[in-house]
PDB file of C-alpha atoms in Angstrom:
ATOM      1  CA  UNK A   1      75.603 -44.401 -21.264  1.00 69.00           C
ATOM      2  CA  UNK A   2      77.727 -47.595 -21.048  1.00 81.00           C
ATOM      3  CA  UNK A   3      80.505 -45.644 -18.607  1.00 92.00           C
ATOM      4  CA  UNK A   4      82.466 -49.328 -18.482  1.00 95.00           C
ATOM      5  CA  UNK A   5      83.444 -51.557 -21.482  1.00 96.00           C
ATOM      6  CA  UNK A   6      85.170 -54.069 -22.337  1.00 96.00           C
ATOM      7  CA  UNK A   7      84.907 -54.694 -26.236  1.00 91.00           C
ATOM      8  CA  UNK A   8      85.779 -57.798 -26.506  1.00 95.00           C
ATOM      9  CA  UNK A   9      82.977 -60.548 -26.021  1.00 94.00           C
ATOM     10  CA  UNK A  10      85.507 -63.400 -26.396  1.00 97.00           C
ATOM     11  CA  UNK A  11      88.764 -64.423 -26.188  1.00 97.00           C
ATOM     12  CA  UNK A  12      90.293 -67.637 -27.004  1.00 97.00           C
ATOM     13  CA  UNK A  13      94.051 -68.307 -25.966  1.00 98.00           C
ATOM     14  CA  UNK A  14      95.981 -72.052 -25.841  1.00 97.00           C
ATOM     15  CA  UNK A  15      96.834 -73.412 -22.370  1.00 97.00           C
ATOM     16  CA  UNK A  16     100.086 -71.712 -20.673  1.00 97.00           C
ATOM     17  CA  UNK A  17     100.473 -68.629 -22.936  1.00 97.00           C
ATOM     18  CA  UNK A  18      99.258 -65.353 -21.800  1.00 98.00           C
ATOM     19  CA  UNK A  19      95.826 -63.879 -21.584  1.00 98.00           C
ATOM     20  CA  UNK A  20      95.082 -60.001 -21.710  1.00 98.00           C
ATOM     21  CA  UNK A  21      91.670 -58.503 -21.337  1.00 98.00           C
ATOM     22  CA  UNK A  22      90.762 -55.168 -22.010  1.00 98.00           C
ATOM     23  CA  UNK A  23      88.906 -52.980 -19.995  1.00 98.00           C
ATOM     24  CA  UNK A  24      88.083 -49.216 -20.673  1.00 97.00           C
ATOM     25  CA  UNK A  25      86.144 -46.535 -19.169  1.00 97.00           C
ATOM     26  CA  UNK A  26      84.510 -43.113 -19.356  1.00 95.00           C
ATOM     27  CA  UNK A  27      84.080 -41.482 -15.562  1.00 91.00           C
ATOM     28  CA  UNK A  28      86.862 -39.314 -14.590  1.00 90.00           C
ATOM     29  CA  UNK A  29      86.068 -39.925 -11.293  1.00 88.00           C
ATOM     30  CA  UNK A  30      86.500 -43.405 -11.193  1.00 92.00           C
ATOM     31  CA  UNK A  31      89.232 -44.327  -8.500  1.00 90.00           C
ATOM     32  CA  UNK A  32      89.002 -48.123  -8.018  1.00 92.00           C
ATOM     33  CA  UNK A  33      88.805 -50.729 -10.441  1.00 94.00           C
ATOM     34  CA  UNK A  34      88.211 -54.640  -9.899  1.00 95.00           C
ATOM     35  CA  UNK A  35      88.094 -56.991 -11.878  1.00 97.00           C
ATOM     36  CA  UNK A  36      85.623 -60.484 -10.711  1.00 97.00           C
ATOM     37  CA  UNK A  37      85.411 -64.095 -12.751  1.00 97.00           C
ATOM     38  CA  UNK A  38      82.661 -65.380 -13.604  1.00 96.00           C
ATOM     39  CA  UNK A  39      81.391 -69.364 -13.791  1.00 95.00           C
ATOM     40  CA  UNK A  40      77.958 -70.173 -14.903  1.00 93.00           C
ATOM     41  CA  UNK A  41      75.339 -70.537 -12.536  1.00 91.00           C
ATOM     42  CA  UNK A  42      77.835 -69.400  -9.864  1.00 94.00           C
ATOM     43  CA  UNK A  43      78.325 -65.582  -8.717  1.00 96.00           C
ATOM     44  CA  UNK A  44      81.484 -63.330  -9.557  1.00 96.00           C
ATOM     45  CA  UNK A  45      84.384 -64.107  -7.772  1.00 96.00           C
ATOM     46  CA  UNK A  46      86.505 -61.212  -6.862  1.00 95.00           C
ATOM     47  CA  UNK A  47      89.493 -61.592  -8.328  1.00 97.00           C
ATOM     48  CA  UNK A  48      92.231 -58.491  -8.205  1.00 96.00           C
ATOM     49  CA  UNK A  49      91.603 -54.931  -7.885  1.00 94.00           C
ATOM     50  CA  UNK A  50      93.709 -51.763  -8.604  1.00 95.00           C
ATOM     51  CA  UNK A  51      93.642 -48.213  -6.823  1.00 92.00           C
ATOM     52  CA  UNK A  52      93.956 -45.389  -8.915  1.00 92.00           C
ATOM     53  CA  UNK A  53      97.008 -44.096  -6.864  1.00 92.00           C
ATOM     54  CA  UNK A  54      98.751 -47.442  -8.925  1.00 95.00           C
ATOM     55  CA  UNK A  55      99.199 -48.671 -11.912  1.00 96.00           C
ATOM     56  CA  UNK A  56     100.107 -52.209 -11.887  1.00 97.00           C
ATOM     57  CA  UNK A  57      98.719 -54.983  -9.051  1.00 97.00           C
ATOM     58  CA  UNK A  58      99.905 -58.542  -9.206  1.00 97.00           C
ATOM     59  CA  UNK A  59      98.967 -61.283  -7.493  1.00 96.00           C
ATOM     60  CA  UNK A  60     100.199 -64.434  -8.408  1.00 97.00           C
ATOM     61  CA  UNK A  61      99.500 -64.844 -12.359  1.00 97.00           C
ATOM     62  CA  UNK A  62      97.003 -62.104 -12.463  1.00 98.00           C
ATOM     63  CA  UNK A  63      98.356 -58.633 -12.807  1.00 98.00           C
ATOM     64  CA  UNK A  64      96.377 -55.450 -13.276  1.00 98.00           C
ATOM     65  CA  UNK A  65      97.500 -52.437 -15.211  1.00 98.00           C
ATOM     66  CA  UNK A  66      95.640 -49.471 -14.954  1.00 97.00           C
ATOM     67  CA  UNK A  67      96.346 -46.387 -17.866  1.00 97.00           C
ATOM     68  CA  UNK A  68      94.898 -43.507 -16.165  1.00 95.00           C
ATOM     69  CA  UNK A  69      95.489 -40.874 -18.821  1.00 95.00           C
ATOM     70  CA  UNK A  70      93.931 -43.463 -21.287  1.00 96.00           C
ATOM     71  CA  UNK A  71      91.234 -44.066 -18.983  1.00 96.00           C
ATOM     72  CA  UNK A  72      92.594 -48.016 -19.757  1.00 97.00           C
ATOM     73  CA  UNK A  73      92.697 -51.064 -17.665  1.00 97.00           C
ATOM     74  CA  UNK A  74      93.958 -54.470 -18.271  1.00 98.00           C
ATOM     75  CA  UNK A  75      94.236 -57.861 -16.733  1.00 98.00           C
ATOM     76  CA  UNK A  76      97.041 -59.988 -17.748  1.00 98.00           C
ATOM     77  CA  UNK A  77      96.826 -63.844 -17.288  1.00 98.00           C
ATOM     78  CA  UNK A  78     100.127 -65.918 -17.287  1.00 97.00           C
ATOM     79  CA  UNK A  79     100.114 -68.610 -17.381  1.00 97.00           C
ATOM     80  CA  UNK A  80      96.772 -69.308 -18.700  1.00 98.00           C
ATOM     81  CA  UNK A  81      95.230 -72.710 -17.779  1.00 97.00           C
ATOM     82  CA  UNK A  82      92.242 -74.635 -18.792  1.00 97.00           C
ATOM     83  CA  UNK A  83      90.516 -73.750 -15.374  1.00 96.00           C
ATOM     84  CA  UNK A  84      90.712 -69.697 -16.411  1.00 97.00           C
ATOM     85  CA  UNK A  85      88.228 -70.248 -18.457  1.00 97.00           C
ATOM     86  CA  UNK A  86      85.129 -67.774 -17.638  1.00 97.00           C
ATOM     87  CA  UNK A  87      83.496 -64.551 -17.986  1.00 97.00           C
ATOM     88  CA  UNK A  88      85.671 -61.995 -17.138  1.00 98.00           C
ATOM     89  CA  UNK A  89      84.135 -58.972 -15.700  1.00 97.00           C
ATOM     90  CA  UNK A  90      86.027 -55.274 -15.372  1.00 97.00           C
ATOM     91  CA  UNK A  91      84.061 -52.893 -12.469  1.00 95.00           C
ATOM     92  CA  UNK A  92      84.628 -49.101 -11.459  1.00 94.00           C
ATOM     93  CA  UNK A  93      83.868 -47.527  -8.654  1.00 90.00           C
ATOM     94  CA  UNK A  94      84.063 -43.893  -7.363  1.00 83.00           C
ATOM     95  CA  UNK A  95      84.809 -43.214  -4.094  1.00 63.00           C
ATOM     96  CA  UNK A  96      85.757 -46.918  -1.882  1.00 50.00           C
ATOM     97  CA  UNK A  97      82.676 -49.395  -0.934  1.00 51.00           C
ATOM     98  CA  UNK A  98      80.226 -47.133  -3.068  1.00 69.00           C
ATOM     99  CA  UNK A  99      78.574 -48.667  -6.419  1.00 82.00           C
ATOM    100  CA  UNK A 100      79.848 -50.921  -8.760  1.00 89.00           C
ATOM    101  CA  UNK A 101      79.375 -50.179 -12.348  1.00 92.00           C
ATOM    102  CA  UNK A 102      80.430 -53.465 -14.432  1.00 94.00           C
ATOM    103  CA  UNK A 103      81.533 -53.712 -17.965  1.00 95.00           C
ATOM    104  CA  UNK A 104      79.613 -56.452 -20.275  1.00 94.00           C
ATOM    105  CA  UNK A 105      81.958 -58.712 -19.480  1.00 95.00           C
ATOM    106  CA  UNK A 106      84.362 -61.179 -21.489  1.00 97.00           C
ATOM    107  CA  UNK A 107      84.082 -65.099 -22.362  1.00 97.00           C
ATOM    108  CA  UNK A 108      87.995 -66.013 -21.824  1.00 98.00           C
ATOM    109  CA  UNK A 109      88.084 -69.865 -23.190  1.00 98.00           C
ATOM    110  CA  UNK A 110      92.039 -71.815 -22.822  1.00 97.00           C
ATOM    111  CA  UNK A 111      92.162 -74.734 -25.029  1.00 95.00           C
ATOM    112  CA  UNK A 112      94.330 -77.228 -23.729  1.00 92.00           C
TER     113      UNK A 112
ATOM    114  CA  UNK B   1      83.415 -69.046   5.796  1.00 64.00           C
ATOM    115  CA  UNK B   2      79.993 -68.767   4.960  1.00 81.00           C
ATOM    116  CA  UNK B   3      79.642 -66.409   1.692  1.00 94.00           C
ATOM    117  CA  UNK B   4      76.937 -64.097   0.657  1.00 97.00           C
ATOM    118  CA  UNK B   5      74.000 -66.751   0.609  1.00 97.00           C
ATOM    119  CA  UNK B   6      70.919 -66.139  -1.401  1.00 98.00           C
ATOM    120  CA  UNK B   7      67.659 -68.143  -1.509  1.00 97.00           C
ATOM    121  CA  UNK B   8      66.151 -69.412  -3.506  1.00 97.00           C
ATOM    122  CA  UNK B   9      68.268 -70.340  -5.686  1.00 97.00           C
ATOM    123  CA  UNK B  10      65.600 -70.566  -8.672  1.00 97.00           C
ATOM    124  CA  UNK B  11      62.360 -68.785  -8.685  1.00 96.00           C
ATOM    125  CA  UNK B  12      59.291 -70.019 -11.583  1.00 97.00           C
ATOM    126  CA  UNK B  13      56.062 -68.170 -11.229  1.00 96.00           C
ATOM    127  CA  UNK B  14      53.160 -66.849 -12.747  1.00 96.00           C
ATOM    128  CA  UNK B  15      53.032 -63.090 -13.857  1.00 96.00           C
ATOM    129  CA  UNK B  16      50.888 -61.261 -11.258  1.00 96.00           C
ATOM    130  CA  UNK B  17      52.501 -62.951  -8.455  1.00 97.00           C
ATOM    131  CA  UNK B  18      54.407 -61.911  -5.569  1.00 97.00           C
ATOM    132  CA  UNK B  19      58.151 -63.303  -5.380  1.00 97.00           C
ATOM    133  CA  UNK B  20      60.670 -62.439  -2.509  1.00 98.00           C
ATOM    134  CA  UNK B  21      64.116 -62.962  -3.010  1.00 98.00           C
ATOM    135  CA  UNK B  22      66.201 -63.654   0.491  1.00 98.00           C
ATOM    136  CA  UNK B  23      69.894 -62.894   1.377  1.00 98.00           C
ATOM    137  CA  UNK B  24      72.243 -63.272   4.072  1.00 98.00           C
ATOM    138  CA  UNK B  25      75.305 -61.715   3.839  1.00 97.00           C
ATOM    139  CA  UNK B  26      78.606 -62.381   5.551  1.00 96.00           C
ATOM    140  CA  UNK B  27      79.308 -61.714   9.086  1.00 94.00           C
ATOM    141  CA  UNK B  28      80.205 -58.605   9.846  1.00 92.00           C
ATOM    142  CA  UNK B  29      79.770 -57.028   5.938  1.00 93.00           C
ATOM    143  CA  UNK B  30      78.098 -53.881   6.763  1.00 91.00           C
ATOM    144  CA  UNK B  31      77.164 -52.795   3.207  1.00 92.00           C
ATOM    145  CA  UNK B  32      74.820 -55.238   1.527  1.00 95.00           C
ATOM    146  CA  UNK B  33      74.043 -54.659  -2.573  1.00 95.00           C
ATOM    147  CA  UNK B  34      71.395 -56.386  -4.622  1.00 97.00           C
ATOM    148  CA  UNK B  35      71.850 -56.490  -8.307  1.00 96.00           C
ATOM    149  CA  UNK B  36      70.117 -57.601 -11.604  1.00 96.00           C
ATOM    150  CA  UNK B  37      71.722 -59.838 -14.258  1.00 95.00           C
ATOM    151  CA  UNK B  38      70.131 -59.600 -17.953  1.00 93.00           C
ATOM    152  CA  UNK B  39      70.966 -60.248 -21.640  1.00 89.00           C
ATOM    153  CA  UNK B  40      70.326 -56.966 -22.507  1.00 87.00           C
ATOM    154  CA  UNK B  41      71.327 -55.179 -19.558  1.00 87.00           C
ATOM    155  CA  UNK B  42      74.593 -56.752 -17.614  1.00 90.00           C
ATOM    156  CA  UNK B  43      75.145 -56.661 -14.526  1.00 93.00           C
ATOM    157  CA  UNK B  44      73.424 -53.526 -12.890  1.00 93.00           C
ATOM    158  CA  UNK B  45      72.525 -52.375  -9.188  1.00 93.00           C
ATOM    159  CA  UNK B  46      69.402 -52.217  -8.156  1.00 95.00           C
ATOM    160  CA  UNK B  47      69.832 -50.436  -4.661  1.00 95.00           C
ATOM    161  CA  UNK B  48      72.376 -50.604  -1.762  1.00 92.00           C
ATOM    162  CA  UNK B  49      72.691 -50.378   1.803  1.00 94.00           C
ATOM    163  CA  UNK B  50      74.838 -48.942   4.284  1.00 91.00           C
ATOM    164  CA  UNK B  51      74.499 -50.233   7.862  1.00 92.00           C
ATOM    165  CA  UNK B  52      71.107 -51.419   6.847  1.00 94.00           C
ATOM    166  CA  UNK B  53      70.155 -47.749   5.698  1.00 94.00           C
ATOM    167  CA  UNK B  54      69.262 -47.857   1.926  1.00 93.00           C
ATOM    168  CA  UNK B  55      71.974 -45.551   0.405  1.00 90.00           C
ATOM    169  CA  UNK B  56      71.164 -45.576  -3.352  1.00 88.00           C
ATOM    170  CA  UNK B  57      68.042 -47.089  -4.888  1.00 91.00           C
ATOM    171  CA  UNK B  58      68.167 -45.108  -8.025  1.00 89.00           C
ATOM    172  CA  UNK B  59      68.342 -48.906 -10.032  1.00 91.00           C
ATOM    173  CA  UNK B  60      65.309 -50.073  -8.790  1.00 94.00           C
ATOM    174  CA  UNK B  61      63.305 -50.148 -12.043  1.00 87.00           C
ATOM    175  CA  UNK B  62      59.852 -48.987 -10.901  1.00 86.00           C
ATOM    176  CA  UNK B  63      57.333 -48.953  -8.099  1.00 91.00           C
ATOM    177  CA  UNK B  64      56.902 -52.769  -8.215  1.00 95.00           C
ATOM    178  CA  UNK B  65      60.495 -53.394  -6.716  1.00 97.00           C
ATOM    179  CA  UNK B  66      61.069 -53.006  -2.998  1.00 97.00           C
ATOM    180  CA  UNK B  67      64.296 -54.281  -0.924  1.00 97.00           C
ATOM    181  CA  UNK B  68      64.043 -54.234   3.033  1.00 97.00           C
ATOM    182  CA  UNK B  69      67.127 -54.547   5.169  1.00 97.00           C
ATOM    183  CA  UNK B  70      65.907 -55.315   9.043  1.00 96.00           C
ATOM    184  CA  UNK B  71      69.005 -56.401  10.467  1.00 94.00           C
ATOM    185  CA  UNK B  72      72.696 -56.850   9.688  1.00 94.00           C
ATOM    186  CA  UNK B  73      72.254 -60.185   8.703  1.00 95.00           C
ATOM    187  CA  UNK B  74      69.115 -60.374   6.453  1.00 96.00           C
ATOM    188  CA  UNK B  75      67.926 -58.380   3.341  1.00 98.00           C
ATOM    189  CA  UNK B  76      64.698 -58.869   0.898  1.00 98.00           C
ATOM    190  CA  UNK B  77      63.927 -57.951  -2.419  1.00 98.00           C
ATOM    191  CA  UNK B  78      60.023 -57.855  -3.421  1.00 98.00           C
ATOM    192  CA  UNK B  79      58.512 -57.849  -6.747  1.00 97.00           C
ATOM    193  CA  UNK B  80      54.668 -57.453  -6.506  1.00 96.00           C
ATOM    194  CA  UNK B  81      53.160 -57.556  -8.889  1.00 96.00           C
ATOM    195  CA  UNK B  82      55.960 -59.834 -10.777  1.00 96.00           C
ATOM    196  CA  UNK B  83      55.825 -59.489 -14.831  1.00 96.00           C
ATOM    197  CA  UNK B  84      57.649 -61.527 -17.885  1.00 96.00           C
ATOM    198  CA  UNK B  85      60.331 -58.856 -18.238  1.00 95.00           C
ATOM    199  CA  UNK B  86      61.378 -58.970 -14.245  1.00 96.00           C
ATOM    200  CA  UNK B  87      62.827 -62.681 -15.528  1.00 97.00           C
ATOM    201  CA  UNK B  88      66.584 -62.329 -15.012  1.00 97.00           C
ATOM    202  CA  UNK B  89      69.451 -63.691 -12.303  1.00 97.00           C
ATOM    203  CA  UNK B  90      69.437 -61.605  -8.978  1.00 98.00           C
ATOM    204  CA  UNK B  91      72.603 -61.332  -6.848  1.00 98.00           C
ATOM    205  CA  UNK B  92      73.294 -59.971  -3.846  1.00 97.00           C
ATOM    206  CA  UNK B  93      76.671 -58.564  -2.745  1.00 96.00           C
ATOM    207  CA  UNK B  94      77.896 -57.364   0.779  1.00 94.00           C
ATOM    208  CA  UNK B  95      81.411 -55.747   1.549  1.00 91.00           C
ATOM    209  CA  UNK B  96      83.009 -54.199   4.925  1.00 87.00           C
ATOM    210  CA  UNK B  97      82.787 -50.254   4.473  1.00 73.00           C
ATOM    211  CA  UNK B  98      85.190 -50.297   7.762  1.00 61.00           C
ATOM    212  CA  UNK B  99      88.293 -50.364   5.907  1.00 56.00           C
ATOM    213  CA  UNK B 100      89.046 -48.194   2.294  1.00 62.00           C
ATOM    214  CA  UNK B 101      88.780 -49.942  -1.038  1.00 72.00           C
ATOM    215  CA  UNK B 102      87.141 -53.348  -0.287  1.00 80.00           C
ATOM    216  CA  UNK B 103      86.152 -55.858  -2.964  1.00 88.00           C
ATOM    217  CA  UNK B 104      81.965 -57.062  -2.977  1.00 91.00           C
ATOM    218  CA  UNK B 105      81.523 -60.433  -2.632  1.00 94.00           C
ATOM    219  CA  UNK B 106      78.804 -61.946  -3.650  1.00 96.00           C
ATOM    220  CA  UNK B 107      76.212 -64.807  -3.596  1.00 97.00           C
ATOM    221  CA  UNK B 108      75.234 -67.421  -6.365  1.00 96.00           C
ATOM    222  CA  UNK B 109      72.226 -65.878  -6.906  1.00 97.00           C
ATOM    223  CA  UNK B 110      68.649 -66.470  -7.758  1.00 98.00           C
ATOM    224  CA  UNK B 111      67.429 -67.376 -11.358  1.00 97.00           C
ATOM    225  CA  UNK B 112      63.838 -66.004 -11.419  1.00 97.00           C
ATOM    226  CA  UNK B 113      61.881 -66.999 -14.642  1.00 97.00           C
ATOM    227  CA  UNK B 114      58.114 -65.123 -14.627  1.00 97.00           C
ATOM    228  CA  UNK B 115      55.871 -66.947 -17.087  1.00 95.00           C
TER     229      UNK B 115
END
């Protein structure tokens, strides 16, 4: 029971334009949502997270938007640049600190 | 400041072998997570720990896997016996329970291959 997915293996965008990646999930009680980046042979990075009391977080080019009704998240990118290019992973968790549960994650690649 | 560290960083041994992955997390973290990166799989947990009480070790795959936590600062994960399938990329992850809502961090991992 995949309760986090993110449907989209790849994404390919060109250098400054905007990148969105998709993130959805099952769990009702889900109330905080992350979202880490991912080099090879490195770990994932943290990158932004989103309570479920919100829904939109934005730090610098990264902004989170979190659909509650559609059970929906989304990280926007703008602009996009070469060095964004990673594995993108969404994670849910229920109540704060507890367990992770990660989506499959997403290849974003920005062409220069 | 240090980040999650995790030795070794790769792992190549024979089936039927003991291997023991190390971690260290960061200073003060008092919630320390080990996960399991496969092909198949993603990224799943394997077992956490809460002020070096194991909380949730309903990921550990079977009776082979074992994680110890003896102090703050140091965790373990044991395979023994090891098998072909165990091959995968472990991470470890600590966070600070002491405030709501904050983000695991984790370590580069270990790439174990089982032959």
């Amino acid at each position: 029971d995949q309760q986090v997915k993110q449907n989209s293996p790849s994404l390919s965008v060109q250098e400054g334009r905007i990148s969105i990646l998709n993130c959805d999930y099952t769990n009702s009680m889900f109330d905080y949502f992350l979202w880490y980046k991912k080099y090879p042979a490195e770990g994932p990075t943290f990158l932004i997270s989103i309570s479920s009391i919100k829904d939109k977080n934005e730090d610098g080019r990264f902004t989170v938007f979190l659909n509650k009704s559609a059970k929906h998240l989304s990280l926007h990118i703008v602009p996009s640049q070469p060095g964004d290019s990673a594995v993108y992973f969404c994670a849910a968790s229920g109540t704060s600190g507890s367990r992770l549960t990660f989506g499959e994650g997403t290849q974003l690649t920005v062409n220069p | 400041d240090a980040g999650v560290i995790q030795s070794p960083r790769h792992e190549v041994t024979e089936m039927g072998q003991e291997v023991t992955l190390r971690c260290k997390p960061i200073s003060g973290h008092n919630s320390l997570f080990w996960y399991r990166q496969t092909m198949m799989r993603g990224l799943e947990l394997l077992i956490y720990f809460n002020n070096n009480v194991p909380i949730d070790d309903s990921g550990m795959p079977e009776d082979r896997f074992s994680a110890k936590m003896p102090n703050a600062s140091f965790s373990t994960l044991k395979i023994q016996p090891s098998e072909p399938r165990d091959s995968a990329v472990y991470f470890c992850a600590s966070s600070s329970q002491d405030h709501s809502n904050q983000p695991q961090h984790f370590g580069d991992g270990t790439r174990l291959s089982i032959l």
